[in-house]
Coordinates of C-alpha atoms and ligand atoms in Angstrom, one line a residue:
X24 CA 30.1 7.2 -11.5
X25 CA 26.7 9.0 -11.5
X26 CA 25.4 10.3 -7.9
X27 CA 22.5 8.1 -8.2
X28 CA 24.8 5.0 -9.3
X29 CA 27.0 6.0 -6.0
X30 CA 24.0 6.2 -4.1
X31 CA 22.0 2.5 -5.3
X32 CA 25.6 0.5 -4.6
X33 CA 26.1 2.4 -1.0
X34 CA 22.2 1.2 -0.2
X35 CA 23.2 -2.3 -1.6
X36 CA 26.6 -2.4 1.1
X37 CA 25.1 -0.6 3.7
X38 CA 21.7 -2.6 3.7
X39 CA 22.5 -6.3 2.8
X40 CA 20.2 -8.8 2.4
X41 CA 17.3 -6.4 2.3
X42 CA 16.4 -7.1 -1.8
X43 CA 12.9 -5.5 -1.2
X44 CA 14.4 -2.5 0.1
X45 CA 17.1 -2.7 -2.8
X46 CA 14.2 -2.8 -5.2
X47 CA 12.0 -0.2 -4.0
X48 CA 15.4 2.7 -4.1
X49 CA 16.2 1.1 -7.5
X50 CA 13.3 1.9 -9.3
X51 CA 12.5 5.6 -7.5
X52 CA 16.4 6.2 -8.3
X53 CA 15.9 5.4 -11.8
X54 CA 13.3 7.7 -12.2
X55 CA 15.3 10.5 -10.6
X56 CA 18.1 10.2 -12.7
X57 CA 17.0 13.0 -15.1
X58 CA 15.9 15.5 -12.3
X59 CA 19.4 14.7 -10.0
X60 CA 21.5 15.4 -13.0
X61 CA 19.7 19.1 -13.8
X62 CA 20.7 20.0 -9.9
X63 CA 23.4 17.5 -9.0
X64 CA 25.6 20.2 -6.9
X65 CA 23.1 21.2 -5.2
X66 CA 21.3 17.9 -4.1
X67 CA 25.3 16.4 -3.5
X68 CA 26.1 19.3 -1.6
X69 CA 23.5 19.0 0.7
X70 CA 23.5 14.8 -0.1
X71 CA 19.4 14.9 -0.4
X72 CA 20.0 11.4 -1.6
X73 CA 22.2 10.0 1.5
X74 CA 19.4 11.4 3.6
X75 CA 16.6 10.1 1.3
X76 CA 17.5 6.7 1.5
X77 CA 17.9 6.2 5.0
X78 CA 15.1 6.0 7.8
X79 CA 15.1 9.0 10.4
X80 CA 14.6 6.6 12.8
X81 CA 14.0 2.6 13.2
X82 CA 12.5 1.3 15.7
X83 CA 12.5 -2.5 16.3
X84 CA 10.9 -4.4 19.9
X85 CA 10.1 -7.4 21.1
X86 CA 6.4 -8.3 21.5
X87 CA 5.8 -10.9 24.2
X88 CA 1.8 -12.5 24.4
X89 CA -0.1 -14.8 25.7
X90 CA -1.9 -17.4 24.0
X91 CA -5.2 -19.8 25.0
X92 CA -3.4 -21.9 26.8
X93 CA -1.5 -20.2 28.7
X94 CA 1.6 -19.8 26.4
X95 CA 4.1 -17.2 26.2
X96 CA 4.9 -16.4 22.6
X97 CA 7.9 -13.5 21.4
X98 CA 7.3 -11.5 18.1
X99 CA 9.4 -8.8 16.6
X100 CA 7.7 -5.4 16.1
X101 CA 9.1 -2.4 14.0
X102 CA 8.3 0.9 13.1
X103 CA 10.2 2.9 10.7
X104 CA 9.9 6.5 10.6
X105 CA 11.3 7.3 7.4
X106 CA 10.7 11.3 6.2
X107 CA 9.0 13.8 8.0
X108 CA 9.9 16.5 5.6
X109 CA 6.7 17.8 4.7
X110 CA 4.3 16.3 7.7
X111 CA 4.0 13.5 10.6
X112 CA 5.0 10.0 9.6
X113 CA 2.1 8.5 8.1
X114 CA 1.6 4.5 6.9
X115 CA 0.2 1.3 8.0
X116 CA 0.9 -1.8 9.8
X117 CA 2.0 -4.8 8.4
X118 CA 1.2 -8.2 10.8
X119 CA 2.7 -11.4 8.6
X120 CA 5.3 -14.4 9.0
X121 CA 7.0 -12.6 6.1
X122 CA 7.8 -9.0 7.8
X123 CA 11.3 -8.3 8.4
X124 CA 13.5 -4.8 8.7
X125 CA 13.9 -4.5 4.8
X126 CA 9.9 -5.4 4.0
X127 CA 9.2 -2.6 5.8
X128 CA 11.9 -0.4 4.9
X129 CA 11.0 -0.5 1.2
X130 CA 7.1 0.2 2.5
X131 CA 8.1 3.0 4.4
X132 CA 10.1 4.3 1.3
X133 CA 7.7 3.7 -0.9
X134 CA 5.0 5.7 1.4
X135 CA 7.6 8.9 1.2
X136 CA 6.3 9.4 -2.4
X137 CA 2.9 8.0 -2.1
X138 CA 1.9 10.4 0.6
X139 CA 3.5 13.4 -1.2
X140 CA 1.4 12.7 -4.3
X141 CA -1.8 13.0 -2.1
X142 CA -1.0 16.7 -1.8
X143 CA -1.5 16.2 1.9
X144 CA 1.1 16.8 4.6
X145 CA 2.0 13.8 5.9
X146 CA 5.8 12.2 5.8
X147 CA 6.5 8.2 5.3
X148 CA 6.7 5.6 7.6
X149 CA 5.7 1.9 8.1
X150 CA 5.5 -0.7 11.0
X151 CA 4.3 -4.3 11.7
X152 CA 5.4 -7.8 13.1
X153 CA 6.3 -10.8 12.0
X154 CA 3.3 -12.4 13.8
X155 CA 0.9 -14.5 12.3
X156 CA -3.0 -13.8 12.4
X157 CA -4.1 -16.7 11.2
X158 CA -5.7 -19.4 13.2
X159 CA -5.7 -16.8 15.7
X160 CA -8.7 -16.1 18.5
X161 CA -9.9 -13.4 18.9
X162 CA -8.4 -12.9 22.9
X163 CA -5.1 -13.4 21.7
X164 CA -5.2 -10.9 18.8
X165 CA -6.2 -8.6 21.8
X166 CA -2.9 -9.7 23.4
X167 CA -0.7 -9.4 20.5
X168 CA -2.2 -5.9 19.9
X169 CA -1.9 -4.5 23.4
X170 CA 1.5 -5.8 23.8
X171 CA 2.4 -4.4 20.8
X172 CA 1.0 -0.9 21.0
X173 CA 2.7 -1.1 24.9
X174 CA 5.9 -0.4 23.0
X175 CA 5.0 1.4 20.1
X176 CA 2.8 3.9 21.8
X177 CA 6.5 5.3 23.4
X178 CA 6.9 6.6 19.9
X179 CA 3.8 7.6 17.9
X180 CA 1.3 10.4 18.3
X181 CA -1.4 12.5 16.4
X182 CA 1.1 15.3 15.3
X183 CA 4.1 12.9 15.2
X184 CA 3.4 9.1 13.5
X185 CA -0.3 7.7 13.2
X186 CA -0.4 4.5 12.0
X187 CA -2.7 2.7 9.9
X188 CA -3.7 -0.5 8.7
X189 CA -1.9 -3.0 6.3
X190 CA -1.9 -6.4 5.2
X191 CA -3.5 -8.6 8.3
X192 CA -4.1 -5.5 10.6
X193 CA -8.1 -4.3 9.4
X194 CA -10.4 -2.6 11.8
X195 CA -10.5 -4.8 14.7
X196 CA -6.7 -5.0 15.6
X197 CA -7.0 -1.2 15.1
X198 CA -9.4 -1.0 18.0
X199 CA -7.6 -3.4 20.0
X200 CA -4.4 -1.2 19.7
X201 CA -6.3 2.0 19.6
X202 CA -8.0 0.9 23.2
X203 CA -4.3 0.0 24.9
X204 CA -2.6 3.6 23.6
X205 CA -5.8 5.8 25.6
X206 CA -5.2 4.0 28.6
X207 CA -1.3 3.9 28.6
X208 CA -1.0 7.7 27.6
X209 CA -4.7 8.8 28.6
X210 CA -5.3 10.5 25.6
X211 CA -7.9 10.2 22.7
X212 CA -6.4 11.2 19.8
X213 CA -5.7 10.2 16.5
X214 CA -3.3 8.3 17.1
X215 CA -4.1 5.8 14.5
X216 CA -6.7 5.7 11.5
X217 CA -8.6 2.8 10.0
X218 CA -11.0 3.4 13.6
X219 CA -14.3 2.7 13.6
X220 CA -17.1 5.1 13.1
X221 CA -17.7 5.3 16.4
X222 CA -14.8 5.9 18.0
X223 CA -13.4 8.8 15.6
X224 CA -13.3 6.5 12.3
X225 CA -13.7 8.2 8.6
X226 CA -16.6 6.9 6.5
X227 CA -14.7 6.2 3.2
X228 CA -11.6 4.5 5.3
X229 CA -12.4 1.1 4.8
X230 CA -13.3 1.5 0.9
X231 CA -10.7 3.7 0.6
X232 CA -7.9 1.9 -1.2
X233 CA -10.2 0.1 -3.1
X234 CA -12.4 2.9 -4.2
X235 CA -9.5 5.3 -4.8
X236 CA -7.7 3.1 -7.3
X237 CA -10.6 2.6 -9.6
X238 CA -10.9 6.8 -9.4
X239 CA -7.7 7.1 -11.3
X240 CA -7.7 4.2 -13.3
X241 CA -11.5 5.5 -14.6
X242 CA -9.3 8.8 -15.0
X243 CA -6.2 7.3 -17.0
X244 CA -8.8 5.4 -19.1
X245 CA -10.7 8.4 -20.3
X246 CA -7.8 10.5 -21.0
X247 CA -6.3 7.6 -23.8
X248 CA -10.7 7.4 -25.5
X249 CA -11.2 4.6 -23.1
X250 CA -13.9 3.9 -19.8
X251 CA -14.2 1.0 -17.2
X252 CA -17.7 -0.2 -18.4
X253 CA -18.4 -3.4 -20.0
X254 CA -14.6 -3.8 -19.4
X255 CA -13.7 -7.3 -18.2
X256 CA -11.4 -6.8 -14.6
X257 CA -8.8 -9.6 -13.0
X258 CA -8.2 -8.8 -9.7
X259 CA -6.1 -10.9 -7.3
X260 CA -6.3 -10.6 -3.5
X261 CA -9.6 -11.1 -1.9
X262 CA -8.4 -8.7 1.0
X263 CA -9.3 -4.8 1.8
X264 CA -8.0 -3.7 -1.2
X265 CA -9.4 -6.4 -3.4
X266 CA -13.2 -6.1 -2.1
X267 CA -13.1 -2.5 -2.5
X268 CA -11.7 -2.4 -5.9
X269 CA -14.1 -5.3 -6.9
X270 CA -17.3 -2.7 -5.5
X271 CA -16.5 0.0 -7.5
X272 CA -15.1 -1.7 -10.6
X273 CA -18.9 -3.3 -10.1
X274 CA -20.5 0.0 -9.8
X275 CA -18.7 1.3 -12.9
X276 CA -20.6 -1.1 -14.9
X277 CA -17.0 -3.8 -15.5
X278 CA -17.2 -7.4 -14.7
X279 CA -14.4 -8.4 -12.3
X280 CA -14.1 -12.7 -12.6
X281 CA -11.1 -13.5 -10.6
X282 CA -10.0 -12.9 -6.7
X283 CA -7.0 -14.8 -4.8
X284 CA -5.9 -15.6 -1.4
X285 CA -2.6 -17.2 -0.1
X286 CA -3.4 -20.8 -0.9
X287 CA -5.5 -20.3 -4.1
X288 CA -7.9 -18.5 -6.7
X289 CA -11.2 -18.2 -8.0
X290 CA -13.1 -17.7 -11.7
X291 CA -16.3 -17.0 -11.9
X292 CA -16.7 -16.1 -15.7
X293 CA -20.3 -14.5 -14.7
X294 CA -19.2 -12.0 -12.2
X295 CA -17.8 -12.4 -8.4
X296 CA -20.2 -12.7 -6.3
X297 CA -19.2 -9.8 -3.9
X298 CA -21.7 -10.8 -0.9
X299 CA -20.7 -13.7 -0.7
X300 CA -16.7 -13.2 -1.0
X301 CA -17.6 -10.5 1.8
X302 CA -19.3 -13.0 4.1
X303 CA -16.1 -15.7 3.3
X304 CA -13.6 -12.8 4.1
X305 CA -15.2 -10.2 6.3
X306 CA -17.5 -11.8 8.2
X307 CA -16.2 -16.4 8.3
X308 CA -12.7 -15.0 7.9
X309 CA -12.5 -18.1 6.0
X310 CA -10.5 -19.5 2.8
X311 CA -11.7 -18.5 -0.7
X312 CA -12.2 -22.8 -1.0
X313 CA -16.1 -21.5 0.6
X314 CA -16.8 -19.5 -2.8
X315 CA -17.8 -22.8 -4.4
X316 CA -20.3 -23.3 -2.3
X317 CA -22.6 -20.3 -3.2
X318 CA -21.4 -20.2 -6.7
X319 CA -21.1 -23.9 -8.1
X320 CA -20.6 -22.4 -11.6
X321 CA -17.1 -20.7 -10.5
X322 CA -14.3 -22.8 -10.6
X323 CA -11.4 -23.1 -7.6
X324 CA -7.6 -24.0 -8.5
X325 CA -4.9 -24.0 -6.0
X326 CA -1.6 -21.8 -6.1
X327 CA -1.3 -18.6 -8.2
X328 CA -2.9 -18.1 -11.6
X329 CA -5.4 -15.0 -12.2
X330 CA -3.1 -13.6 -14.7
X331 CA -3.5 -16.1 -17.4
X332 CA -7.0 -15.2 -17.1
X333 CA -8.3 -12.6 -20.6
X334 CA -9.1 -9.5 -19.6
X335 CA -9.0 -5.4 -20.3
X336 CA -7.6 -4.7 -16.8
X337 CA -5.8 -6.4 -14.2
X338 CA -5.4 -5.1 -10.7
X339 CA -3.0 -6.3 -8.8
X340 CA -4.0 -6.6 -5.2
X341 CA -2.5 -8.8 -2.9
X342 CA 1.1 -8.7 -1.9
X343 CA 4.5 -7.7 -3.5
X344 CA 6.1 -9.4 -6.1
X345 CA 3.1 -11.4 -7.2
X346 CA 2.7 -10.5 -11.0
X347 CA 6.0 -11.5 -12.7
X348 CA 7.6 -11.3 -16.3
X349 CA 5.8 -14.5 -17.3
X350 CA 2.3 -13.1 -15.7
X351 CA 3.2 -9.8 -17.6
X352 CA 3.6 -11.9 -21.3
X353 CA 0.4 -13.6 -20.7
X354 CA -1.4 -10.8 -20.2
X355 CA 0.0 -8.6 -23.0
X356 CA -1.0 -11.9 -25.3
X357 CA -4.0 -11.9 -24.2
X358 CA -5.1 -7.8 -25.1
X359 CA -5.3 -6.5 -21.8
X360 CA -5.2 -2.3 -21.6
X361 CA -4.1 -1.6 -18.6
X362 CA -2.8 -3.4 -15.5
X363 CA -2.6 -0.5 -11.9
X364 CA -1.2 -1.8 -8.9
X365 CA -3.6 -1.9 -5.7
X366 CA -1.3 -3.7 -3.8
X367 CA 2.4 -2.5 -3.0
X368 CA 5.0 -3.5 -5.6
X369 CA 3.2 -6.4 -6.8
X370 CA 4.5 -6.3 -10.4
X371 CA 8.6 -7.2 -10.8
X372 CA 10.7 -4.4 -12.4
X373 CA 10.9 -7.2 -16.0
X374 CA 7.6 -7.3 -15.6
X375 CA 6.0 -3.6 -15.4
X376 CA 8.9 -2.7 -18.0
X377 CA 7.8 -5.1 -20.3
X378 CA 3.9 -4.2 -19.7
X379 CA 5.1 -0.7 -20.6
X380 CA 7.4 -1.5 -23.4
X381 CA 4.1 -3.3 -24.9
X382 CA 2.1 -0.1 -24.8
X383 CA 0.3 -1.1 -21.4
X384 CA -1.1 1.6 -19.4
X385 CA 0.8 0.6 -16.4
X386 CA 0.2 3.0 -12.6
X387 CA 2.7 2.0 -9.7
X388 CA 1.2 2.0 -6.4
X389 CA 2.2 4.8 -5.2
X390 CA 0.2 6.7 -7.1
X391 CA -2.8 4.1 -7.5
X392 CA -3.0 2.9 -4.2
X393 CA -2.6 6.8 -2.5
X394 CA -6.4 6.6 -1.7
X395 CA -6.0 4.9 1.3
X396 CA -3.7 7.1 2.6
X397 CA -5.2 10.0 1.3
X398 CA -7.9 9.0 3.4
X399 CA -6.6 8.5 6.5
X400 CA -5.0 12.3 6.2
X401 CA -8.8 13.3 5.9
X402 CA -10.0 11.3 9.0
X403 CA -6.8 12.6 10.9
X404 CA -8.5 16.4 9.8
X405 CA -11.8 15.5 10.9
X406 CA -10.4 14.5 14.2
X407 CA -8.6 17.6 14.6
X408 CA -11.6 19.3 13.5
X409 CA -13.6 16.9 15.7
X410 CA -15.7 17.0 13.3
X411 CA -17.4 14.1 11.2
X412 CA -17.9 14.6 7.3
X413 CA -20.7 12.3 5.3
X414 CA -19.9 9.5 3.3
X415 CA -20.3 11.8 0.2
X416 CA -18.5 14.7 1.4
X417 CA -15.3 11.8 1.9
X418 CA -15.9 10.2 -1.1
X419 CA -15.5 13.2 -2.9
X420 CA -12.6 14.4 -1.9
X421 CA -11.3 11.1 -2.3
X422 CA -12.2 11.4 -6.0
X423 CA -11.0 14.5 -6.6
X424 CA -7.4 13.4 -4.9
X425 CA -7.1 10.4 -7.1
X426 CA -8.3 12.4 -9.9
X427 CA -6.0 15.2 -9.5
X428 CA -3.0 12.6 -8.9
X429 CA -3.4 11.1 -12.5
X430 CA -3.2 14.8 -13.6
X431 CA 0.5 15.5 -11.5
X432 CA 2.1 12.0 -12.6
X433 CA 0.6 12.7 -16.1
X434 CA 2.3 15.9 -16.5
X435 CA 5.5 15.6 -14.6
X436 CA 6.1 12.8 -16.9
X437 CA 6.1 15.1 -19.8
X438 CA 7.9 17.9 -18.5
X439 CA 10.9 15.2 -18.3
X440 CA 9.9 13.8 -21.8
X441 CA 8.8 10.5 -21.1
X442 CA 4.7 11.0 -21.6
X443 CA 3.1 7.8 -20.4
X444 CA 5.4 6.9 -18.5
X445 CA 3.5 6.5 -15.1
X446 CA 6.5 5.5 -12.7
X447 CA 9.0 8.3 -13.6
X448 CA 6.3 11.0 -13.2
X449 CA 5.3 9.4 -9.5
X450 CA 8.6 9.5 -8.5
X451 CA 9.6 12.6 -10.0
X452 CA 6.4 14.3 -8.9
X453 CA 6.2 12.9 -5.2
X454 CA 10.3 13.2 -5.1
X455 CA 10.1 17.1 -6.2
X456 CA 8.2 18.2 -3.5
X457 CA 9.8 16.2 -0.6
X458 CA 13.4 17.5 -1.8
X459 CA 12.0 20.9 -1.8
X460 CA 10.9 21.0 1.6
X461 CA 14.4 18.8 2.8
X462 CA 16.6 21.8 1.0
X463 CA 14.2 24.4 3.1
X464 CA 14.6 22.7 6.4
X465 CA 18.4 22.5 6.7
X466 CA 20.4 20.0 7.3
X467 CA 18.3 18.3 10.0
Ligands
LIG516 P1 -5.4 -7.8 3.6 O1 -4.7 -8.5 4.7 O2 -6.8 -7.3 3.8 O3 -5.5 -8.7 2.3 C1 -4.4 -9.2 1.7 C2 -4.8 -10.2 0.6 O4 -3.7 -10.7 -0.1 C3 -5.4 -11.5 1.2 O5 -6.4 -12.0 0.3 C4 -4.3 -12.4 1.4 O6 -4.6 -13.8 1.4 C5 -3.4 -12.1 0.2 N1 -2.0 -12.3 0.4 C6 -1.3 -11.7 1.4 N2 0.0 -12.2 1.4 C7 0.0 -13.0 0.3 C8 1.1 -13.8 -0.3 N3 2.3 -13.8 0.2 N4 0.8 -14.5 -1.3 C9 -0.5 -14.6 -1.9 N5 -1.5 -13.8 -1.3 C10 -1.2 -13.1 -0.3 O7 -4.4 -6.6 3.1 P2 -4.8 -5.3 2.2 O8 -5.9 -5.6 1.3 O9 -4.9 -4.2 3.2 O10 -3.4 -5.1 1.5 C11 -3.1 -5.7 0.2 C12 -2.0 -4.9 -0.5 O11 -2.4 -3.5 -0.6 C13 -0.7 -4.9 0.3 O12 0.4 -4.8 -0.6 C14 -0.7 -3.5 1.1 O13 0.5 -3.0 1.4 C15 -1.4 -2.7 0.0 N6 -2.1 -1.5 0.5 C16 -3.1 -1.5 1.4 C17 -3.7 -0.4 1.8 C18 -4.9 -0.4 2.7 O14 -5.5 0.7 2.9 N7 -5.3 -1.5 3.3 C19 -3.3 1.0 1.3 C20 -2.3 0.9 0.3 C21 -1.7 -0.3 -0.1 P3 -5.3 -14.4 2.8 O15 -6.8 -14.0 2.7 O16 -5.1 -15.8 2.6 O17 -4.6 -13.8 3.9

């Protein structure tokens, strides 16, 4: 049996019932197959894949809070601090009914590669809790996110793990959690990025994500005689990613008709409306059922359904798993050009094969969604720096990341023979360097 075949069944037995986690190592170990078999002794010798595929360290707590009335409620929390081979653990928070140990295993695994694509040193990791934002006030958000951080702050740092945001945990539960680390360990630091501007934030940050995936995408278009205006854009999610990605689709001249939340989606064949879905979401915090109201033209339906929606582009934005084999037929019927995931893992492994066996332009999220991240690594600089760059200055290093990026996926893909395919060259690209700095470091 091949090393990497040894490797996928011994993740499988030694991690059951974690199918997220299976899928994540799957696909990066599937990739790696070509690169593992040039220098198998070496990386058996020295079992680079044993140690790849499991966490430094996990880290799981119990959160107890209060709620209005007077409640006590108990939430799990977890942080897993996957690699630190070439920097400090680095990747966001996750707050969601859904989280469990092997949702955020197969985030922090995923984030080993991402963050090595940046080009910045920062290692993988990911945390959250299984507690549930919604319907929430805003006091006990405050107490969810200073009893979490009471634990978590035993294990994070500026030069060890700094945390971010994820699904459910935006600026303010970054404040909240920002506030409770200074006064437990009397330190400003940064300890965690996604701030706000006034407290050591990054301009950029919040459109990061966003932003950054339309830079590469714009980049991958040009370099196959293609650009992102008059394009027509699907986009599900109506979260951090989503807005962002809707903006700067926007401002490169596309039309973006479709957003999502948990319980439903929205067409608007003239355009989203990207004030209002801003005031539904940023500001009401409310459900995307609102978006009638300042567009009667756009129409509502419950459940799931952007995909079946015509388009050049889709962006995938919300969650993982959400764009499946039948999603991926749909949208190959109906012409689209490219389809980049914002989100983490949204498509299925049928359905981003299929998509690529259909001569799709397909980008992973690793690679597509490394803005945000790359971001963070430049507010961590400025607050090493204590220094505070302009939006510009951020925006365009941001660009040139996401451009560069394309580039290194692009051509590690080809060195290994498989041009255009955008999934091997992420994981062989973000893979090489890790395993580089792993065989320098010793057995540690
Ligand atoms: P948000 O919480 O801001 O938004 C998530 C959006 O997805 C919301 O519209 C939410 O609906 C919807 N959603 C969440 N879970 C589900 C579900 N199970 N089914 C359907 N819709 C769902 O999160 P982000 O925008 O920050 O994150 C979105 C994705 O992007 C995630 O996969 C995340 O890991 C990834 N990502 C985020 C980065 C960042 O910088 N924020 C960086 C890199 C990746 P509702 O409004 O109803 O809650």
């Amino acid at each position: 049996m091949s090393y990497t075949d040894e490797i996928m069944e011994r993740v499988i037995r030694e991690n059951p019932n974690e199918p997220e986690f299976h899928q994540a190592v799957r696909e990066v170990l599937e990739s790696l197959r070509v690169i593992v078999e040039k220098n198998e002794e070496a990386y058996r010798r020295d079992a680079i894949l044993e140690r790849l595929v499991n966490p430094e360290r996990q880290i799981k707590f119990r959160v107890p809070w209060i709620d209005r009335h007077g409640q006590v409620h108990v939430n799990t929390g977890y942080r897993v601090q996957f690699n630190s081979a070439i920097g400090p653990y680095k990747g966001g928070l996750r707050f969601h009914p859904s989280v469990n140990i092997g949702i955020i295993k197969f985030l922090g695994f995923e984030q080993i590669f991402k963050n090595s694509l940046t080009g910045l040193p920062i290692g993988g990791g990911k945390g959250g809790s299984d507690f549930d934002p919604k319907g929430k006030t805003d006091r006990e958000i405050m107490s969810f996110c200073q009893n979490f951080m009471t634990e978590l702050s035993k294990y994070i740092g500026a030069d060890t793990d700094v945390p971010a945001g994820d699904i459910g945990v935006g600026g303010r539960e970054i404040g909240y959690m920002f506030g409770q680390y200074k006064k437990l360990r009397g330190l400003f630091e940064g300890v965690l990025t996604g701030k706000g501007l006034s407290y050591g934030g990054s301009l950029v940050r919040t459109e990061a994500t966003g932003y950054g995936l339309l830079y590469i995408v714009e980049e991958m278009l040009k370099s196959h005689g293609h650009d992102m205006a008059g394009k027509t854009v699907v986009v599900s999610g109506a979260g951090n990613v989503a807005i962002y990605a809707i903006e700067k689709a926007q401002q490169m001249g596309a039309k973006v008709v479709t957003c999502s939340d948990s319980t439903g989606w929205v067409y608007d064949p003239e355009g989203i409306d990207l004030k209002a879905l801003k005031e539904i979401k940023e500001v009401k915090r409310a459900r995307l059922t609102e978006y009638k109201k300042y567009r009667p033209d756009s129409e509502y339906h419950e459940g799931r359904g952007v995909w079946q929606i015509k388009c050049d582009v889709a962006l995938p934005c919300a969650t993982q798993n959400e764009l499946g084999i039948e999603d991926a037929k749909l949208l190959v019927e109906n012409g689209v050009i490219a389809v980049a995931e914002g989100a983490n893992m949204p498509d299925t492994p049928e359905a981003f094969k299929y998509l690529q066996e259909h001569g799709v332009l397909f980008l992973p999220g690793k690679a597509a969604n490394a803005g945000g991240v790359a971001t963070s690594a430049l507010e961590m600089s400025q607050n090493s720096e204590r220094l505070h760059w302009t939006f510009e200055e951020a925006d365009c290093k941001l660009k040139s990341i996401m451009v560069d990026l394309y580039h290194h996926i692009d051509d590690a893909a080809k060195r290994y023979g498989m041009e255009g395919n955008y999934v091997a060259g992420a994981n062989i690209a973000g893979f090489e360097k890790v395993a580089d700095a792993m065989l320098a470091q010793g057995i540690v």
